[in-house]
Coordinates of C-alpha atoms in Angstrom, one line a residue:
M275 CA 37.6 -8.8 6.7
S276 CA 33.8 -8.4 6.9
D277 CA 33.7 -6.3 3.7
V278 CA 35.9 -8.7 1.7
S279 CA 34.2 -11.0 -0.9
V280 CA 37.2 -12.9 -2.1
I281 CA 40.4 -14.0 -0.4
F282 CA 43.0 -14.7 -3.2
V283 CA 46.2 -16.6 -2.5
D284 CA 49.0 -17.0 -5.1
D285 CA 52.7 -16.7 -4.8
D286 CA 53.0 -14.9 -8.2
P287 CA 52.7 -11.1 -7.7
H288 CA 51.7 -10.5 -11.3
I289 CA 48.8 -12.8 -11.1
R290 CA 47.7 -11.3 -7.7
Q291 CA 47.7 -7.9 -9.3
A292 CA 45.7 -9.0 -12.3
I293 CA 43.1 -10.8 -10.3
A294 CA 42.8 -7.9 -7.8
Q295 CA 42.2 -5.4 -10.6
T296 CA 39.6 -7.7 -12.3
L297 CA 37.6 -8.3 -9.1
T298 CA 37.7 -4.7 -8.0
L299 CA 36.3 -3.6 -11.3
E300 CA 33.5 -6.2 -10.9
D301 CA 32.6 -4.8 -7.4
M302 CA 34.1 -7.8 -5.6
P303 CA 36.3 -6.6 -2.8
V304 CA 39.4 -8.8 -2.6
A305 CA 42.2 -9.4 -0.2
C306 CA 45.4 -10.9 -1.8
F307 CA 48.0 -13.0 0.0
E308 CA 51.3 -14.4 -1.2
D309 CA 51.1 -17.6 1.0
A310 CA 48.5 -19.7 2.6
P311 CA 49.5 -19.3 6.3
S312 CA 49.0 -15.5 6.2
C313 CA 45.5 -15.8 4.8
L314 CA 44.4 -18.3 7.4
E315 CA 44.7 -15.7 10.1
K316 CA 41.8 -13.8 8.3
I317 CA 39.4 -16.7 7.9
T318 CA 36.8 -17.1 10.5
P319 CA 33.3 -18.7 10.6
E320 CA 31.9 -15.2 10.1
F321 CA 33.8 -14.7 6.8
N322 CA 31.1 -14.1 4.2
G323 CA 33.1 -14.7 1.1
V324 CA 35.1 -17.2 -1.0
V325 CA 38.7 -18.4 -1.0
L326 CA 40.4 -18.6 -4.4
C327 CA 43.9 -20.1 -4.3
D328 CA 46.6 -21.6 -6.5
Y329 CA 47.4 -25.2 -6.0
N330 CA 51.2 -25.1 -6.4
M331 CA 52.5 -22.8 -3.7
P332 CA 55.6 -23.1 -1.5
G333 CA 55.2 -24.3 2.1
M334 CA 51.4 -25.0 2.3
D335 CA 49.8 -25.9 -1.0
G336 CA 46.2 -25.4 -2.1
L337 CA 45.1 -28.9 -0.9
E338 CA 46.3 -28.3 2.6
L339 CA 44.8 -24.8 2.6
L340 CA 41.5 -26.4 1.6
D341 CA 41.7 -28.7 4.6
R342 CA 42.6 -25.9 6.9
V343 CA 39.7 -23.7 5.7
R344 CA 37.2 -26.5 6.0
A345 CA 38.4 -27.0 9.6
V346 CA 37.4 -23.4 10.3
D347 CA 34.1 -23.6 8.5
E348 CA 33.3 -26.3 5.9
A349 CA 30.7 -24.1 4.3
I350 CA 33.3 -21.6 3.0
P351 CA 33.7 -22.2 -0.7
V352 CA 37.2 -22.9 -1.8
I353 CA 38.1 -22.6 -5.6
I354 CA 41.5 -24.0 -6.7
L355 CA 43.5 -22.7 -9.7
T356 CA 45.4 -25.6 -11.3
G357 CA 48.0 -26.0 -14.1
Q358 CA 47.4 -28.4 -16.9
G359 CA 49.2 -31.2 -15.1
D360 CA 47.2 -30.8 -11.9
I361 CA 43.8 -32.1 -13.0
S362 CA 44.0 -35.3 -11.0
T363 CA 44.9 -33.3 -7.9
A364 CA 42.0 -30.9 -8.6
V365 CA 39.7 -33.9 -8.7
T366 CA 41.1 -35.1 -5.4
A367 CA 40.4 -31.6 -4.0
M368 CA 36.8 -31.8 -5.2
Q369 CA 36.4 -35.1 -3.4
R370 CA 37.7 -33.4 -0.3
G371 CA 35.3 -30.6 -0.4
A372 CA 36.5 -27.9 -2.8
Y373 CA 33.7 -25.9 -4.4
D374 CA 35.3 -26.1 -7.8
F375 CA 38.6 -25.8 -9.7
I376 CA 39.5 -23.7 -12.8
E377 CA 42.4 -24.5 -15.1
K378 CA 45.2 -22.1 -16.1
P379 CA 45.2 -20.2 -18.2
F380 CA 41.6 -19.3 -17.4
D381 CA 39.0 -17.2 -18.9
H382 CA 38.2 -14.2 -16.7
D383 CA 34.5 -14.2 -17.4
E384 CA 34.3 -17.9 -16.5
L385 CA 36.2 -17.1 -13.2
L386 CA 33.8 -14.2 -12.4
E387 CA 30.7 -16.4 -13.0
L388 CA 32.1 -19.1 -10.8
L389 CA 32.9 -16.7 -8.0
R390 CA 29.4 -15.1 -8.2
H391 CA 27.8 -18.6 -7.8
A392 CA 30.2 -19.4 -4.9
L393 CA 29.4 -16.1 -3.2
E394 CA 25.7 -16.8 -3.5
K395 CA 26.1 -20.2 -2.0
R396 CA 28.1 -18.8 0.9
Q397 CA 25.6 -16.0 1.6
L398 CA 22.8 -18.6 1.5
A399 CA 24.7 -20.8 4.0
Q400 CA 25.2 -17.8 6.4
E401 CA 21.5 -16.9 6.0
N402 CA 20.4 -20.4 6.8
R403 CA 22.5 -20.5 9.9
R404 CA 21.0 -17.2 11.1
L405 CA 17.5 -18.5 10.4
K406 CA 18.2 -21.7 12.2
A407 CA 19.4 -19.7 15.2
Q408 CA 16.2 -17.6 15.0
L409 CA 14.1 -20.7 14.8
K410 CA 15.8 -22.2 17.8
H411 CA 15.2 -18.9 19.6
L412 CA 11.5 -18.8 18.5
A413 CA 11.0 -22.5 19.4
R414 CA 11.5 -21.8 23.0
P415 CA 8.3 -22.1 25.1
G416 CA 6.5 -19.0 26.3
P417 CA 6.7 -15.4 25.1
R418 CA 9.0 -14.6 22.3
I419 CA 11.0 -11.4 21.7
L420 CA 10.6 -10.4 18.1
G421 CA 13.2 -8.3 16.3
D422 CA 16.6 -8.9 14.7
S423 CA 17.9 -5.4 14.7
P424 CA 21.4 -4.8 16.1
S425 CA 20.0 -3.1 19.2
M426 CA 17.7 -6.1 20.0
Q427 CA 20.5 -8.5 19.3
K428 CA 22.4 -6.7 22.0
V429 CA 19.5 -7.0 24.4
M430 CA 19.2 -10.7 23.8
A431 CA 23.0 -11.1 24.1
T432 CA 22.6 -9.6 27.6
I433 CA 19.6 -11.6 28.6
D434 CA 20.3 -15.1 27.4
P435 CA 23.4 -15.9 29.5
I436 CA 21.5 -15.0 32.7
L437 CA 18.3 -17.0 32.1
D438 CA 19.4 -19.9 34.2
I439 CA 20.6 -17.9 37.2
S440 CA 18.6 -15.9 39.8
A441 CA 20.3 -12.5 39.6
N442 CA 18.1 -9.5 39.9
I443 CA 17.5 -7.5 36.7
L444 CA 16.8 -3.9 36.1
L445 CA 15.0 -3.1 32.8
H446 CA 15.3 0.5 31.6
G447 CA 13.3 1.8 28.7
E448 CA 10.6 4.2 27.6
T449 CA 6.9 3.7 28.1
G450 CA 5.6 1.0 25.8
S451 CA 9.0 -0.3 24.7
G452 CA 8.3 -3.8 25.9
K453 CA 9.7 -4.1 29.4
D454 CA 6.8 -6.4 30.6
A455 CA 7.2 -8.7 27.6
I456 CA 11.0 -9.1 28.2
A457 CA 10.3 -9.7 31.9
R458 CA 7.9 -12.5 31.0
Y459 CA 10.3 -13.9 28.5
I460 CA 13.1 -14.1 31.1
H461 CA 10.7 -15.9 33.6
E462 CA 9.3 -18.3 31.1
N463 CA 12.8 -19.3 29.9
S464 CA 14.3 -19.7 33.3
P465 CA 14.2 -22.6 35.8
R466 CA 11.5 -20.6 37.7
S467 CA 9.0 -20.9 34.9
T468 CA 7.1 -23.7 36.7
H469 CA 6.3 -21.2 39.5
N470 CA 4.4 -17.9 39.6
F471 CA 5.2 -14.8 37.6
V472 CA 3.8 -12.0 39.7
A473 CA 3.6 -8.5 38.3
I474 CA 2.7 -5.2 40.1
N475 CA 2.7 -1.7 38.7
C476 CA 4.1 0.5 41.5
G477 CA 2.7 3.6 39.9
A478 CA -0.8 2.3 39.5
V479 CA -1.4 1.2 43.1
P480 CA -2.4 3.9 45.7
E481 CA 0.4 4.6 48.2
H482 CA -1.7 3.5 51.2
L483 CA -2.4 0.1 49.6
I484 CA 0.9 -0.9 47.9
E485 CA 2.5 -2.1 51.1
S486 CA -0.4 -4.5 51.7
E487 CA -0.2 -5.6 48.1
L488 CA 3.4 -6.4 48.3
F489 CA 3.7 -7.8 51.8
G490 CA 0.2 -9.1 52.5
H491 CA -1.6 -8.7 55.8
E492 CA -3.2 -10.7 58.7
A493 CA -6.9 -10.4 59.5
G494 CA -7.5 -7.3 61.6
A495 CA -4.2 -5.7 60.6
F496 CA -6.1 -2.5 59.6
T497 CA -9.6 -1.4 59.0
G498 CA -11.2 -3.5 56.3
A499 CA -8.6 -6.3 56.6
D500 CA -11.3 -9.0 57.3
K501 CA -9.0 -12.0 56.5
R502 CA -5.5 -12.9 55.9
R503 CA -4.1 -12.0 52.5
I504 CA -0.9 -13.3 50.9
G505 CA 1.2 -10.5 49.4
K506 CA 2.7 -10.4 45.9
I507 CA 6.2 -11.1 47.2
E508 CA 5.1 -14.3 49.1
H509 CA 2.9 -15.4 46.1
A510 CA 6.0 -15.2 43.9
H511 CA 7.9 -17.7 46.1
K512 CA 10.3 -19.7 43.9
G513 CA 9.1 -17.6 40.9
T514 CA 9.6 -14.1 39.6
L515 CA 8.3 -10.8 41.0
F516 CA 8.1 -8.0 38.3
L517 CA 8.0 -4.5 39.7
D518 CA 7.0 -2.1 37.0
E519 CA 7.5 1.7 37.3
L520 CA 9.8 1.1 40.2
E521 CA 10.6 4.8 40.4
S522 CA 7.1 5.4 41.8
M523 CA 7.6 3.2 44.9
P524 CA 7.4 5.3 48.1
M525 CA 10.7 5.8 49.9
A526 CA 9.5 4.1 53.1
L527 CA 8.5 1.0 51.1
Q528 CA 11.9 0.9 49.4
V529 CA 13.5 0.3 52.8
K530 CA 11.3 -2.7 53.4
L531 CA 11.9 -4.1 49.9
L532 CA 15.7 -3.8 50.5
R533 CA 15.3 -5.8 53.7
V534 CA 13.5 -8.5 51.7
L535 CA 16.3 -8.7 49.2
E536 CA 19.0 -8.9 51.8
E537 CA 17.3 -11.4 54.2
Q538 CA 15.0 -13.3 51.8
Q539 CA 12.2 -13.0 54.3
V540 CA 8.8 -11.2 54.3
E541 CA 6.6 -10.2 57.2
R542 CA 2.9 -9.6 56.6
L543 CA 1.3 -6.5 58.0
G544 CA -0.1 -7.2 61.5
S545 CA 2.2 -10.3 62.0
N546 CA 5.3 -11.0 64.1
Q547 CA 6.3 -14.0 62.1
V548 CA 8.6 -14.0 59.1
Q549 CA 8.1 -16.1 56.0
E550 CA 11.0 -17.4 54.0
V551 CA 10.9 -16.4 50.3
D552 CA 13.0 -17.3 47.3
V553 CA 12.2 -14.6 44.7
R554 CA 13.9 -13.3 41.7
I555 CA 13.1 -9.6 41.2
I556 CA 12.9 -8.0 37.8
A557 CA 12.4 -4.3 38.2
A558 CA 11.5 -1.9 35.3
T559 CA 11.8 1.8 35.1
K560 CA 11.5 4.6 32.5
A561 CA 13.5 6.9 34.8
D562 CA 17.2 7.3 35.4
L563 CA 17.4 5.6 38.8
K564 CA 21.1 6.5 39.2
A565 CA 20.3 10.2 38.8
L566 CA 17.3 9.9 41.2
S567 CA 19.5 8.2 43.8
D568 CA 22.1 10.9 43.4
E569 CA 19.4 13.5 44.1
G570 CA 18.1 11.6 47.1
E571 CA 14.8 10.7 45.5
F572 CA 15.5 7.0 45.3
R573 CA 17.5 4.8 47.7
A574 CA 21.0 4.2 46.3
D575 CA 21.4 1.0 48.2
L576 CA 18.2 -0.4 46.7
Y577 CA 19.3 0.8 43.2
Y578 CA 22.6 -1.1 43.5
R579 CA 20.9 -4.2 44.9
L580 CA 18.5 -4.4 41.9
N581 CA 21.0 -3.3 39.3
V582 CA 22.9 -6.6 39.3
V583 CA 22.2 -6.8 35.5
K584 CA 20.9 -3.8 33.7
V585 CA 19.2 -4.2 30.3
D586 CA 18.6 -1.0 28.2
I587 CA 15.6 -1.6 25.9
P588 CA 15.8 0.5 22.8
P589 CA 12.8 2.6 21.7
L590 CA 11.1 1.6 18.5
R591 CA 12.5 4.5 16.6
E592 CA 16.0 3.1 17.2
R593 CA 15.0 -0.3 15.8
R594 CA 12.9 0.7 12.8
E595 CA 14.0 -2.4 10.8
D596 CA 11.9 -4.5 13.3
I597 CA 8.7 -2.6 12.6
P598 CA 7.4 -4.7 9.6
L599 CA 7.9 -7.9 11.5
L600 CA 6.3 -6.6 14.7
F601 CA 3.4 -5.1 12.8
H602 CA 2.8 -8.3 10.9
H603 CA 2.9 -10.2 14.1
F604 CA 0.4 -7.9 15.8
V605 CA -1.9 -8.0 12.8
L606 CA -2.0 -11.8 12.8
I607 CA -2.9 -11.8 16.5
A608 CA -5.6 -9.1 16.0
A609 CA -7.1 -10.9 13.0
A610 CA -7.4 -14.1 14.9
R611 CA -8.9 -12.3 17.9
Y612 CA -11.6 -10.4 15.9
D613 CA -12.1 -13.1 13.2
R614 CA -11.0 -10.7 10.5
E615 CA -8.8 -11.1 7.4
S616 CA -5.2 -10.2 7.6
I617 CA -4.4 -7.7 4.8
P618 CA -0.7 -7.4 3.8
L619 CA 0.8 -3.9 3.8
T620 CA 1.8 -2.3 0.5
A621 CA 5.4 -1.2 0.1
S622 CA 4.4 2.5 0.6
Q623 CA 2.4 1.7 3.7
A624 CA 5.4 -0.2 5.2
A625 CA 7.7 2.6 4.4
R626 CA 5.3 5.0 6.1
L627 CA 5.3 3.0 9.3
M628 CA 9.1 2.9 9.3
Q629 CA 9.2 6.7 9.0
H630 CA 7.0 7.4 12.0
S631 CA 8.7 8.3 15.2
W632 CA 6.5 6.1 17.4
P633 CA 6.5 8.0 20.7
G634 CA 4.3 5.2 22.2
N635 CA 6.8 2.6 21.0
V636 CA 5.7 -1.1 20.6
R637 CA 2.5 -0.5 22.5
E638 CA 1.5 2.2 20.0
L639 CA 2.4 -0.1 17.0
R640 CA 0.3 -2.9 18.5
N641 CA -2.7 -0.6 19.0
L642 CA -2.3 0.6 15.4
A643 CA -2.2 -3.0 14.1
E644 CA -5.5 -3.7 15.9
R645 CA -7.1 -0.6 14.3
Y646 CA -5.7 -1.6 10.9
V647 CA -7.4 -5.0 11.2
L648 CA -10.7 -3.4 12.3
L649 CA -10.8 -0.3 10.1
G650 CA -8.5 -1.2 7.2
P651 CA -5.9 1.0 5.6
A652 CA -7.6 4.2 6.6
A653 CA -6.3 3.6 10.1
L654 CA -2.7 4.1 8.8
E655 CA -3.5 7.5 7.2
E656 CA -5.0 8.7 10.5
D657 CA -2.7 7.3 13.1
A658 CA 0.8 6.9 11.4
P659 CA 1.6 10.2 9.8
S660 CA 4.9 10.5 8.0
D661 CA 7.3 11.7 10.7
T662 CA 11.0 11.7 9.8
T663 CA 12.2 14.5 12.2
N664 CA 14.7 13.7 14.9
V665 CA 14.4 14.6 18.5
S666 CA 15.4 18.3 18.0
G667 CA 12.8 18.6 15.2
R668 CA 15.3 19.1 12.5
Q669 CA 17.2 16.8 10.2
T670 CA 20.6 17.3 8.5
L671 CA 20.8 16.8 4.7
S672 CA 22.7 13.6 5.3
E673 CA 20.0 12.3 7.6
M674 CA 17.2 13.1 5.1
M675 CA 19.2 11.4 2.3
D676 CA 19.8 8.3 4.5
G677 CA 16.1 8.3 5.4
F678 CA 15.0 8.5 1.8
E679 CA 17.5 5.8 0.7
R680 CA 16.3 3.4 3.5
S681 CA 12.7 4.0 2.6
A682 CA 13.3 3.3 -1.0
I683 CA 15.1 0.0 -0.3
V684 CA 12.5 -1.1 2.2
S685 CA 9.7 -0.4 -0.3
A686 CA 11.6 -2.3 -3.0
L687 CA 12.2 -5.3 -0.7
N688 CA 8.6 -5.3 0.3
A689 CA 7.4 -5.2 -3.3
C690 CA 9.8 -8.0 -4.2
H691 CA 9.1 -10.0 -1.1
G692 CA 12.7 -10.0 -0.1
N693 CA 14.0 -11.3 -3.4
I694 CA 17.4 -9.8 -3.9
K695 CA 17.6 -10.2 -7.6
D696 CA 14.3 -8.6 -8.3
T697 CA 15.1 -5.8 -5.8
M698 CA 18.4 -5.1 -7.7
V699 CA 16.5 -4.8 -10.9
Q700 CA 13.9 -2.5 -9.4
L701 CA 16.5 -0.2 -7.8
G702 CA 18.9 -0.5 -10.7
I703 CA 22.0 -1.2 -8.5
A704 CA 24.5 -4.1 -8.3
R705 CA 24.1 -7.0 -5.8
K706 CA 27.1 -5.9 -3.7
T707 CA 25.9 -2.3 -3.6
L708 CA 22.5 -3.5 -2.4
Y709 CA 24.0 -5.8 0.3
D710 CA 26.2 -3.0 1.5
K711 CA 23.3 -0.5 1.8
M712 CA 21.1 -3.2 3.5
K713 CA 23.9 -3.7 6.0
K714 CA 24.3 0.0 6.5
H715 CA 20.6 0.4 7.3
G716 CA 20.2 -2.8 9.3
L717 CA 17.9 -4.6 6.8
D718 CA 17.6 -8.3 6.3
K719 CA 15.8 -9.8 3.3
A720 CA 14.2 -12.4 5.6
Q721 CA 12.1 -9.7 7.2
F722 CA 10.3 -9.1 3.8
K723 CA 9.6 -12.6 2.7
D724 CA 6.0 -13.8 2.9

C-alpha cells in the first residue's frame, strides 16, 4: 500500500469504477474497497495517503470508519462523500476529525483539488514526524551520526537497541567509512559514557609494544620500564575499549585478549596479580575476519567472542544521498576552525560530489571540505573528479541513465532549496512522478533545504 495515494470505499461498483478511472488519469494511485472493514486492513501509521469514503454504507458507515482510521493515525485525512440529506452528519464528522466532506453529486475537479490538498497535508505530517525523530536523534549528547539514507537507517536500527547493554560489537567497513565515529557514538549514548572511551589502533602500534599498551606493565618488567604503567584495557574499566584494525593484532596477543574477555581480568606484564576489569569492547576491521579465521590467520574463538553484534558500515558510494549533508557539516566545522566563510555549493558542484566514487569514504569527503573552505571552489575541480564508473570500470546503459536522472533531480532540488513545487516546474514533471523518482533514488527534500 506504500504506493497508493487514495483509499476509496463505496458499496456502489459504478462509482468505484468512475472514481478509480478519474484518479488514475490524474496520476493518483487508488485502491478501491466495497466495504469499510476490508480497507481497514490496509491502513497503517505508515500509509502516506488519504481515505475517501461514502457515508451511507452497509455494516460500518463512514462515521465509524472515520473513528477507526483516526484510532490508527489521527493525521490520516478522511474525506466523506455525503448525500443531500446527510449534511448534518457531515458536520458531525468534521467535529470528530474528518478532513472535509463533499456533497453528491460532486464536481470531479473540486474533488481532485480537495484530494491534492489532503495529500499535501498528509505528506507534511509524515515529514514532520520524520524530522522530529531526527531531531530527537540529533539532540542526544555526544557525537552524532549524520545520514538518512536507507543503508544508514539500517545501521542505526542495529545500534540503537544495544546502546544500553554491554554486548561486544564488531564494526566492519572500509577505511575511512566512519568506524571510529560510530564507536564513539555507541559509547557516548550508553550507560558507560561517564567512564573512559579508550581507543587503540592495533595496526599502528609496533608488535613488540602493543602488549604493554594493552595490558600495562610493572616497573622493571623489561628494559626501559622505569615505572608502573596502566594499560589500555585497565584504563577502560567500566567504560569502552575500541580496538581499531583488529585484523592486525598478533596471534599471540589474540589469545591473551580472549582470556580477558572470558575472565574479565587483566594481568600487567611483570606482575603476578590480576586486576578485575569491566570493559565493553568495540572492535573494528576492514577485513573479513570470518574468512581470515577459516584460513587460520585469525583466531576463530576470538572472532566469535567479539562478533556478538556485527554492524556493517556502508561505504560512501553506497549512501550518496548523504553526501550533501555530510559535506555541509564538515564545511561548517572547518569554517569555524579556520575562521573562514562557509560558501554554499552550487547545484552542479553538489551533483559532481555525488558522482564521485569516494575511495577514501567519509574521511576523504571531510578532507575535501576542509580544502574547499581554505582554497575555495578550485579544490572541487582538483580533488573531486566526475567519476560515475562502477567497481568493474564499466556501466550499463540503465546505470548511466539512472545516474543522469539522479544527478538532474539533485541539481534541481539544490537549486530550489528542496522546494517540491519549484523543482516540479524546473524538471517539468508531475508531483507524484517527482516523489516516486526521489524515493527510487533515496532522496529527501529536507536534505536540500537551507
